[in-house]
Tab-separated table of C-alpha atoms in Angstrom:
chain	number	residue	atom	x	y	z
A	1	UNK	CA	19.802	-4.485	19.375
A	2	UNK	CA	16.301	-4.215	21.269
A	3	UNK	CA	13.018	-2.946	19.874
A	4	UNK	CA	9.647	-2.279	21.480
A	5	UNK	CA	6.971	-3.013	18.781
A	6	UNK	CA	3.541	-1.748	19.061
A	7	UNK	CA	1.106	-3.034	16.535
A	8	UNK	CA	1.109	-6.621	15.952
A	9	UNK	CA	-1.517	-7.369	13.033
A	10	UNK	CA	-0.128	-9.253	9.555
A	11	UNK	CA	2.921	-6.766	8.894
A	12	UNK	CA	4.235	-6.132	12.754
A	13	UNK	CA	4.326	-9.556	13.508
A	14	UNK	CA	6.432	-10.393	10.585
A	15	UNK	CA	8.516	-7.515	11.478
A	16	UNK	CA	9.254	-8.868	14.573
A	17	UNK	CA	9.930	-12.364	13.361
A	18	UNK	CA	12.340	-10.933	11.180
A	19	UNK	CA	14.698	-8.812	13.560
A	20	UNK	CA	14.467	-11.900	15.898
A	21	UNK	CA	15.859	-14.228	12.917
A	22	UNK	CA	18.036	-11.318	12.685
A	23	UNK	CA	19.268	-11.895	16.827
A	24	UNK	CA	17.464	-8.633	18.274
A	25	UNK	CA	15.331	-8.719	21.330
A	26	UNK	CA	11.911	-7.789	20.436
A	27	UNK	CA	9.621	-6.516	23.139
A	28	UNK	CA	5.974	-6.471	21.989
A	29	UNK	CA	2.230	-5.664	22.711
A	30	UNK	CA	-1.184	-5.051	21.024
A	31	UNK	CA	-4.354	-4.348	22.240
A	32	UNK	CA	-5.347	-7.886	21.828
A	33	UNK	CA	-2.993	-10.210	23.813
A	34	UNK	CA	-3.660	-13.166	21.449
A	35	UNK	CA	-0.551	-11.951	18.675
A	36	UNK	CA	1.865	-11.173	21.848
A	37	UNK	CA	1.362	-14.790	23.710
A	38	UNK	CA	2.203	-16.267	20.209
A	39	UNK	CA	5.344	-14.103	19.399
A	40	UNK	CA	6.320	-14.881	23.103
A	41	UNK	CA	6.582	-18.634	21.991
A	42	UNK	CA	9.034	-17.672	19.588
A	43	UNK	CA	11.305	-15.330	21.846
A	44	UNK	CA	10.052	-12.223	22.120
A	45	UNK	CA	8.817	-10.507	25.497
A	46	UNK	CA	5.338	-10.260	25.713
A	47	UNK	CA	3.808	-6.907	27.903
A	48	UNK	CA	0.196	-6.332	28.637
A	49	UNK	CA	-0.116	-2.879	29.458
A	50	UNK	CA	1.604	0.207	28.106
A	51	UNK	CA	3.381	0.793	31.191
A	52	UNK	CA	4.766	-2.849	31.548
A	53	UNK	CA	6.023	-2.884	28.065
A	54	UNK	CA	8.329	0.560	28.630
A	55	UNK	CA	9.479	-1.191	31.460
A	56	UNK	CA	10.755	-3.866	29.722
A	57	UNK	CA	13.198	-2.109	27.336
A	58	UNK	CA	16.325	-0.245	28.344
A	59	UNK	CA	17.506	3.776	28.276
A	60	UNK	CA	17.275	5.204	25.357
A	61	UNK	CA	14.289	3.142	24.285
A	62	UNK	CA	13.653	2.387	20.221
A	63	UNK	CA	10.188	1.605	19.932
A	64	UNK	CA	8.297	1.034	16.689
A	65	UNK	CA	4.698	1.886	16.412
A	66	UNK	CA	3.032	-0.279	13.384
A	67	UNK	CA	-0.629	0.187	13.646
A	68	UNK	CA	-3.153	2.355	11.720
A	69	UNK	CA	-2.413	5.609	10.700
A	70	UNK	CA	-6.142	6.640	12.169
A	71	UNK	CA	-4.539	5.443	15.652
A	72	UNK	CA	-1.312	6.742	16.062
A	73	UNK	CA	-2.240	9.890	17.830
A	74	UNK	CA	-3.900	7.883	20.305
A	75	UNK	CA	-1.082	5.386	20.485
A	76	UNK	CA	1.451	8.276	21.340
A	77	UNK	CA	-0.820	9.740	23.525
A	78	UNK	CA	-1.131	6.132	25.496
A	79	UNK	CA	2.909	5.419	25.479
A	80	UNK	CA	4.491	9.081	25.536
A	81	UNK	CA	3.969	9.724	29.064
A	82	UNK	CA	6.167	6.820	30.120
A	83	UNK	CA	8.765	7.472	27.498
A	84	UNK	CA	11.962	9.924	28.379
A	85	UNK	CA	14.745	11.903	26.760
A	86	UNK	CA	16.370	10.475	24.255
A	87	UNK	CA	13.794	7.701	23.737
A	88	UNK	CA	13.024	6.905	20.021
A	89	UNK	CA	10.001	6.354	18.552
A	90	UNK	CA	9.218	5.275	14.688
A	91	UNK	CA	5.930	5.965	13.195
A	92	UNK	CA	5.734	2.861	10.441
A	93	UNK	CA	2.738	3.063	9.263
A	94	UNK	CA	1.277	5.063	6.199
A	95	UNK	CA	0.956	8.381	8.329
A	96	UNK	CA	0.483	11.446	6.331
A	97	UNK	CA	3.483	13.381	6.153
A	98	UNK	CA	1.827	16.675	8.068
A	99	UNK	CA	1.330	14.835	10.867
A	100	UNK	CA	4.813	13.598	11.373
A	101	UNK	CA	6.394	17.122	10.737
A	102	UNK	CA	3.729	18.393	14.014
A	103	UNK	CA	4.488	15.108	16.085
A	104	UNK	CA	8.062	15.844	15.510
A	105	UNK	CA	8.064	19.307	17.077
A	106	UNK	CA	5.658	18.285	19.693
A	107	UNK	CA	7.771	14.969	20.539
A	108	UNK	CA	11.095	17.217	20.393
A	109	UNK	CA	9.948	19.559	23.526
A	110	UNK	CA	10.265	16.009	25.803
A	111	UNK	CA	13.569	15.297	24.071
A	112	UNK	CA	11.775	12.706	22.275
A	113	UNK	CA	13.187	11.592	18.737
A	114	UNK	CA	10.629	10.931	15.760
A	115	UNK	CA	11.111	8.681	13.077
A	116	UNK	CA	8.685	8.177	10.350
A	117	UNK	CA	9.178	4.945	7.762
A	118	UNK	CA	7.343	4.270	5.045
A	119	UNK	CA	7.547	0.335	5.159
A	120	UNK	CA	6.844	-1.479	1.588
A	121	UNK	CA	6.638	-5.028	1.652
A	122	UNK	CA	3.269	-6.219	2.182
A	123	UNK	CA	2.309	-10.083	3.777
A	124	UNK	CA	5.887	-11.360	1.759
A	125	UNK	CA	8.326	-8.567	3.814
A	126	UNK	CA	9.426	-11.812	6.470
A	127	UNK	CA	10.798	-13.743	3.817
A	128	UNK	CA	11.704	-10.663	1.176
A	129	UNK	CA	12.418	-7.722	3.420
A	130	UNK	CA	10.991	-4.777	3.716
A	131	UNK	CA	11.829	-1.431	1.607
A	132	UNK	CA	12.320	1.490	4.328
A	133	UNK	CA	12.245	5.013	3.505
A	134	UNK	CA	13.140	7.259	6.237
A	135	UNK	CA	12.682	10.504	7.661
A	136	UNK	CA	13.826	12.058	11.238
A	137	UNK	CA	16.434	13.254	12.617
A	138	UNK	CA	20.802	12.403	11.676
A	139	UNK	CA	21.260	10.942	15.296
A	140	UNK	CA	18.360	8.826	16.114
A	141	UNK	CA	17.868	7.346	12.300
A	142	UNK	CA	21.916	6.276	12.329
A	143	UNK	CA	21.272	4.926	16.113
A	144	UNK	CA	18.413	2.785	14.403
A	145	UNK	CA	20.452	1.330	11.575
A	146	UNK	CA	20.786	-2.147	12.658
A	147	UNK	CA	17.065	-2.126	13.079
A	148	UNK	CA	16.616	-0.826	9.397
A	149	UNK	CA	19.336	-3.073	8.233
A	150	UNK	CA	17.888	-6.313	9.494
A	151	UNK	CA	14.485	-5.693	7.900
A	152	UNK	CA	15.118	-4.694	4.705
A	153	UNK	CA	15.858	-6.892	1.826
A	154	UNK	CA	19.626	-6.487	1.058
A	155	UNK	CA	21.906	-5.955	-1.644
A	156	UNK	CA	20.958	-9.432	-3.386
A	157	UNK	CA	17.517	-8.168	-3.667
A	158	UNK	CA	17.863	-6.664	-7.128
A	159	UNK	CA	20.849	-6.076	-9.759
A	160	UNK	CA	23.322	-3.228	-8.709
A	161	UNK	CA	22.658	-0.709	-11.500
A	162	UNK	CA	25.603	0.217	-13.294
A	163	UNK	CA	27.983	2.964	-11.891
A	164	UNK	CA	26.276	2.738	-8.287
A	165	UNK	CA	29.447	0.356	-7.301
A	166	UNK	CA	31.321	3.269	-5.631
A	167	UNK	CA	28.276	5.119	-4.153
A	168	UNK	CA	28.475	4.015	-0.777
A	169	UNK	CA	25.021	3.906	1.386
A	170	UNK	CA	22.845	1.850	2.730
A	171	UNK	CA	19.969	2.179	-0.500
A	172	UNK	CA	21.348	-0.775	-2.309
A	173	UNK	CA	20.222	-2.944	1.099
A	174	UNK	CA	16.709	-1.469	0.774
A	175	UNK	CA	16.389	1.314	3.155
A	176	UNK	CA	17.171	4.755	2.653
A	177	UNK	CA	17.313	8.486	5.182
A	178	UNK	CA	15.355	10.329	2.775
A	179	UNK	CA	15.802	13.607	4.473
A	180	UNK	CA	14.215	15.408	7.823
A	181	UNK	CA	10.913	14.722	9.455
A	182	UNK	CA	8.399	13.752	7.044
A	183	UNK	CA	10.242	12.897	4.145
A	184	UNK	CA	10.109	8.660	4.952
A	185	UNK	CA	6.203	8.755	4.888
A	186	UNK	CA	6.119	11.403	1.724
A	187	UNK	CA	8.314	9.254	-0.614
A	188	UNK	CA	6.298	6.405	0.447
A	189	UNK	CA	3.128	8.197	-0.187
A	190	UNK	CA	4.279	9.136	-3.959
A	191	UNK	CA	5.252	5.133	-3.917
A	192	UNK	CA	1.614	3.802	-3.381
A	193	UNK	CA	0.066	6.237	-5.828
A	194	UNK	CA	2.605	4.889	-8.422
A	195	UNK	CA	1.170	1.543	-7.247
A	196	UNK	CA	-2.389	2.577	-7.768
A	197	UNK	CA	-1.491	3.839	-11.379
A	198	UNK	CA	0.228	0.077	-12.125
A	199	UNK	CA	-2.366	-1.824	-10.570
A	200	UNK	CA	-4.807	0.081	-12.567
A	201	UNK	CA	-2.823	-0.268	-16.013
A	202	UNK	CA	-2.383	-3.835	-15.696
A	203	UNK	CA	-6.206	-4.172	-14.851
A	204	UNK	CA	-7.760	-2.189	-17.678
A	205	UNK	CA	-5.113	-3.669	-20.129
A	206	UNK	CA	-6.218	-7.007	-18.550
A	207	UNK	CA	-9.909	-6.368	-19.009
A	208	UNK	CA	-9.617	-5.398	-22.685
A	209	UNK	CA	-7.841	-8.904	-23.320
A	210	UNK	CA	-10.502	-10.729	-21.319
A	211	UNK	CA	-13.272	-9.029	-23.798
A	212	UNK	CA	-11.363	-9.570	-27.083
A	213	UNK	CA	-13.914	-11.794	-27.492
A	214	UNK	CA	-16.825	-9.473	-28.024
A	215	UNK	CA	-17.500	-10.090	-31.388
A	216	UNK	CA	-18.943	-13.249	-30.206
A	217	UNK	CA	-21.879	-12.028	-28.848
A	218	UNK	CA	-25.041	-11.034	-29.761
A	219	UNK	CA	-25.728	-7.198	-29.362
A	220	UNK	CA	-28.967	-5.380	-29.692
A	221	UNK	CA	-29.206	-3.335	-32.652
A	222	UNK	CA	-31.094	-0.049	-31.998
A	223	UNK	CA	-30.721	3.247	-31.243
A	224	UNK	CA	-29.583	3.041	-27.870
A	225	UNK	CA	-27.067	0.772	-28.460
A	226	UNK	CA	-23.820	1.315	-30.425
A	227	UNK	CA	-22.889	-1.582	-32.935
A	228	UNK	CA	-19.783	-3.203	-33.243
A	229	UNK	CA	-18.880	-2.647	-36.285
A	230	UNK	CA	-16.538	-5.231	-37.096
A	231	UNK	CA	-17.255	-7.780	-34.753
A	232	UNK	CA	-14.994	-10.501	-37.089
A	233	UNK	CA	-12.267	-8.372	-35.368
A	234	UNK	CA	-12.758	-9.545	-32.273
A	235	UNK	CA	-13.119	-13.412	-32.011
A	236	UNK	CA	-10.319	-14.241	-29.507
A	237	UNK	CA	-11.100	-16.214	-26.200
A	238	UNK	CA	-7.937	-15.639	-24.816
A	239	UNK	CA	-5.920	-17.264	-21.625
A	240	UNK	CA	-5.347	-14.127	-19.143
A	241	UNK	CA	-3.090	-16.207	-16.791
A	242	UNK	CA	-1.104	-17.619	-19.717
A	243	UNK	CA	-0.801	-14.098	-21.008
A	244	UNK	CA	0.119	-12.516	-17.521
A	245	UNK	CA	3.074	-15.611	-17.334
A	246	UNK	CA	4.539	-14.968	-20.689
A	247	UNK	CA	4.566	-11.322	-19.921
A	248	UNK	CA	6.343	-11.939	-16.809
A	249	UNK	CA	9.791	-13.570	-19.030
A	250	UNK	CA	11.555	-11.022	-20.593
A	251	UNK	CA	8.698	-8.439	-21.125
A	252	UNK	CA	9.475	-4.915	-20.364
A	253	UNK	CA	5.892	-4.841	-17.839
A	254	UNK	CA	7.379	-7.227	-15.626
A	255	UNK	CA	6.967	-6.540	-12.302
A	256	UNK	CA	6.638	-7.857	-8.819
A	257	UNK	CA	3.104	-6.797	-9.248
A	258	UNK	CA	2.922	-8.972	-12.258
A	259	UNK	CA	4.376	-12.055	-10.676
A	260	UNK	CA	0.862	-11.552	-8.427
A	261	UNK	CA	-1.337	-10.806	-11.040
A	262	UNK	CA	-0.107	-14.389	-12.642
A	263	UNK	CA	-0.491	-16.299	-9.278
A	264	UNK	CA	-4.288	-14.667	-8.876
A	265	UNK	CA	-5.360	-15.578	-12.391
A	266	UNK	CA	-3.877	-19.056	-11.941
A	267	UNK	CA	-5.811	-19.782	-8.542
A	268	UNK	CA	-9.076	-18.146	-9.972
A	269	UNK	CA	-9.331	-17.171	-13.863
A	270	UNK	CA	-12.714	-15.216	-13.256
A	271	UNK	CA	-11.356	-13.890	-9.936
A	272	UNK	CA	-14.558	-14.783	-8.850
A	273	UNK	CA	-14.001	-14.637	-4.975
A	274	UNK	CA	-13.437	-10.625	-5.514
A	275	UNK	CA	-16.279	-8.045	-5.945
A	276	UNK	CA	-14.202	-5.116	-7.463
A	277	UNK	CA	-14.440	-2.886	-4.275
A	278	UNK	CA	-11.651	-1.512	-4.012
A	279	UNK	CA	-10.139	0.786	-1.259
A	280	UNK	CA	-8.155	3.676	-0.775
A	281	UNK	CA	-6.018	4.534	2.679
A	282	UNK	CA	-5.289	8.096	1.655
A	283	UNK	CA	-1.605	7.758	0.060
A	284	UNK	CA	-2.973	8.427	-3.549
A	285	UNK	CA	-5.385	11.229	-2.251
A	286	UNK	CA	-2.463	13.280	-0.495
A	287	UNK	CA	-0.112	12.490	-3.541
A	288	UNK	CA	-2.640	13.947	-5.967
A	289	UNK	CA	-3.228	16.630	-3.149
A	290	UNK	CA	0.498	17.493	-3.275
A	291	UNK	CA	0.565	17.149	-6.690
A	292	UNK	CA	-1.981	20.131	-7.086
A	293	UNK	CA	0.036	22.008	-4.831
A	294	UNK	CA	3.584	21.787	-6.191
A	295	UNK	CA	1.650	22.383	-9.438
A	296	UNK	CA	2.670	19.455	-11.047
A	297	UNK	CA	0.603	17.734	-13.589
A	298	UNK	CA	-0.336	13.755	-13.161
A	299	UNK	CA	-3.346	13.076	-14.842
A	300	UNK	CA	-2.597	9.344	-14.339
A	301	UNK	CA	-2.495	9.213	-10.763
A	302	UNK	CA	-5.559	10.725	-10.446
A	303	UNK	CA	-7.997	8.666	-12.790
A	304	UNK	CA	-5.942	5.972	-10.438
A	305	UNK	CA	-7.871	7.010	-7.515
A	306	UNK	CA	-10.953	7.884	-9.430
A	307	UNK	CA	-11.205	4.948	-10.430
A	308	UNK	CA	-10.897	3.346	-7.130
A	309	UNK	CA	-13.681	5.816	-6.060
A	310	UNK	CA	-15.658	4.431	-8.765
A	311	UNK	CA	-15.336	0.516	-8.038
A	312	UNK	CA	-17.013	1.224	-4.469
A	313	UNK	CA	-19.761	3.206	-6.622
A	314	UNK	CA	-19.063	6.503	-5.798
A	315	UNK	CA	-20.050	7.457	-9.076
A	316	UNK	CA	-24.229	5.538	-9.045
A	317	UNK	CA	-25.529	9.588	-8.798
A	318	UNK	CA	-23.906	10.687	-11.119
A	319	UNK	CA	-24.192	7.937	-13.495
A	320	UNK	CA	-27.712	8.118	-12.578
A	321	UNK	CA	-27.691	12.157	-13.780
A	322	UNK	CA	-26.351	10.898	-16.740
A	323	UNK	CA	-29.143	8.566	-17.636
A	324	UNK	CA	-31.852	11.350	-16.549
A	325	UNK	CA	-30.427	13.802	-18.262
A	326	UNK	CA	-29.942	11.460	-21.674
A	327	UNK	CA	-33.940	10.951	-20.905
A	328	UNK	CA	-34.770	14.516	-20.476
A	329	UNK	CA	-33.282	15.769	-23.478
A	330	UNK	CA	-33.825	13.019	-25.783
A	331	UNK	CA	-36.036	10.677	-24.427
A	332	UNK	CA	-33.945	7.486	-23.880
A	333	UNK	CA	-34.914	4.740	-21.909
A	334	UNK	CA	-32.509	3.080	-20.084
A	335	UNK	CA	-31.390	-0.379	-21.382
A	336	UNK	CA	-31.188	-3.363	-18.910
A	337	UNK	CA	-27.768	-4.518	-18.288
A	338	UNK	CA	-27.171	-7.800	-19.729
A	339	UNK	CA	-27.339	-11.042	-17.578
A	340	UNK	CA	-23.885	-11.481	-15.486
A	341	UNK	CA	-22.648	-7.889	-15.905
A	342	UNK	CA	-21.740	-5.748	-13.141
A	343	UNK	CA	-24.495	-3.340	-11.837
């Protein structure tokens, strides 16, 4: 088959390397013509300009837009006008799911067919495949199959689970029609603020081990400072990436996202080269947002993105209130943090 792919930073230029692996013809362009030159050394057709790259593909088009979901409108508004009926276009990207249910009804006056696809897969998605969840319409996601089949992993990706042997589908590939417009970026949004919750319970549990060794050290004993009481309870200096490997053999944690918490600890036990900032593109935020709205409870979730909010110090005010307000009431000075901790 032949795709148009818009968007070629770390993920759509794996993409593309993928479905041509996979024999497709892969038409491509970016703003920067660096990424296209060097996919057109592999095969694919490189455009530079919007027009030239419509130009290149043939009635009805399938083009796939993966950039930033801060761009898109702009990207549609660039390619649209050269697009016509029957033309499909995938959103890939982390849209929110609002956006594709307006872009569908706007896109569906031109005879224009929307697809949004939450893609998971990360940097590893050209050699693993990538996870597709999918929203649109009947006609133009089953027109796009061998596109979807090509990048996702495939059935040897993971165990069949019992009883699924006569279910039919294309999920045990990897990729999956969710439902209508929307549905492919909302499932993937309630995915990544899953992810933030298991990121964040392997890191706190993580942090607890690497400080089992605070009995060790030699607190301040006054009134500002709570003692340890039993500091001959915590005397372990203990080996976080040997911990994260045995966890990763037989241990109900296991997890893909365990496999890369071993291989970070190896390289770098203090994870020194990272500050702690961590960021947020907006799939926890509208899951919690949802969340509130369906009236569902997920307390989890949320001190997920909290605490992301708090590594980029979000919260120095208010921990600053805190300390005035400890002052003003009782008079208690603030104690200096000890050398090597974070601010």
């Amino acid at each position: 088959m032949e795709l148009g792919m818009i968007g070629l930073g770390r993920m759509g230029t794996s993409m593309v390397r993928r479905l041509q692996r996979a024999g497709h013809r892969c038409v491509v362009y970016d703003i920067r013509p660096e990424p296209a030159r060097a996919l057109a050394e592999e095969g694919a057709v490189a455009a530079t300009s919007p027009q030239e790259f419509v130009k290149q593909l043939a009635a009805p088009r399938a083009i796939w837009m993966m950039v930033p979901a801060g761009v898109v409108e702009q990207t549609l508004k660039t390619f649209v006008p050269y697009l016509g009926g029957d033309d499909a276009i995938v959103d890939g990207g982390n849209s929110y799911y609002h956006d594709d249910i307006r872009r569908t009804k706007e896109l569906e006056a031109k005879g224009i067919h929307y697809v949004d696809v939450g893609t998971s897969g990360g940097v590893w998605g050209a050699q693993r495949g990538y996870c597709l969840k999918i929203g649109g319409p009947e006609a133009a996601v089953r027109r796009l199959d061998p596109i979807f089949a090509s990048l996702a992993p495939g059935a040897g990706a993971a165990p069949r689970t019992p009883g699924r042997a006569n279910r039919g589908g294309s999920v045990e590939q990897g990729y999956l029609h969710c439902g209508s417009s929307g549905a492919g970026h909302f499932v993937k949004m309630v995915h990544n603020g899953i992810e933030y919750a298991l990121m964040a319970a392997y890191a706190e549990g993580l942090n607890i081990l690497r400080h089992a060794n605070a009995g060790q050290e030699r607190r301040s004993l006054d009134a500002e400072t709570t003692p340890l009481r039993h500091p001959e309870h915590y005397q372990y200096n203990l080996n976080l990436a040997d911990i994260a490997e045995v966890w990763r053999r037989g241990s109900v944690v296991a997890s893909w996202l365990l496999d890369l918490t071993a291989t970070a600890l190896l390289e770098s036990p203090d994870l020194a080269n990272y500050s702690g900032r961590v960021s947020d593109s907006g799939e926890g935020r509208w899951t919690i947002a949802a969340a509130v709205e369906e009236s569902i409870p997920a307390p989890v979730l949320s001190a997920a993105l909290y605490a992301r909010f708090s590594s980029r110090a979000e919260s120095e005010f208010a921990n600053k209130v805190l300390s005035a307000l400890r002052y003003q009431f009782g008079g208690h000075e603030e104690r200096a943090a000890p050398p090597g901790s974070p601010r």
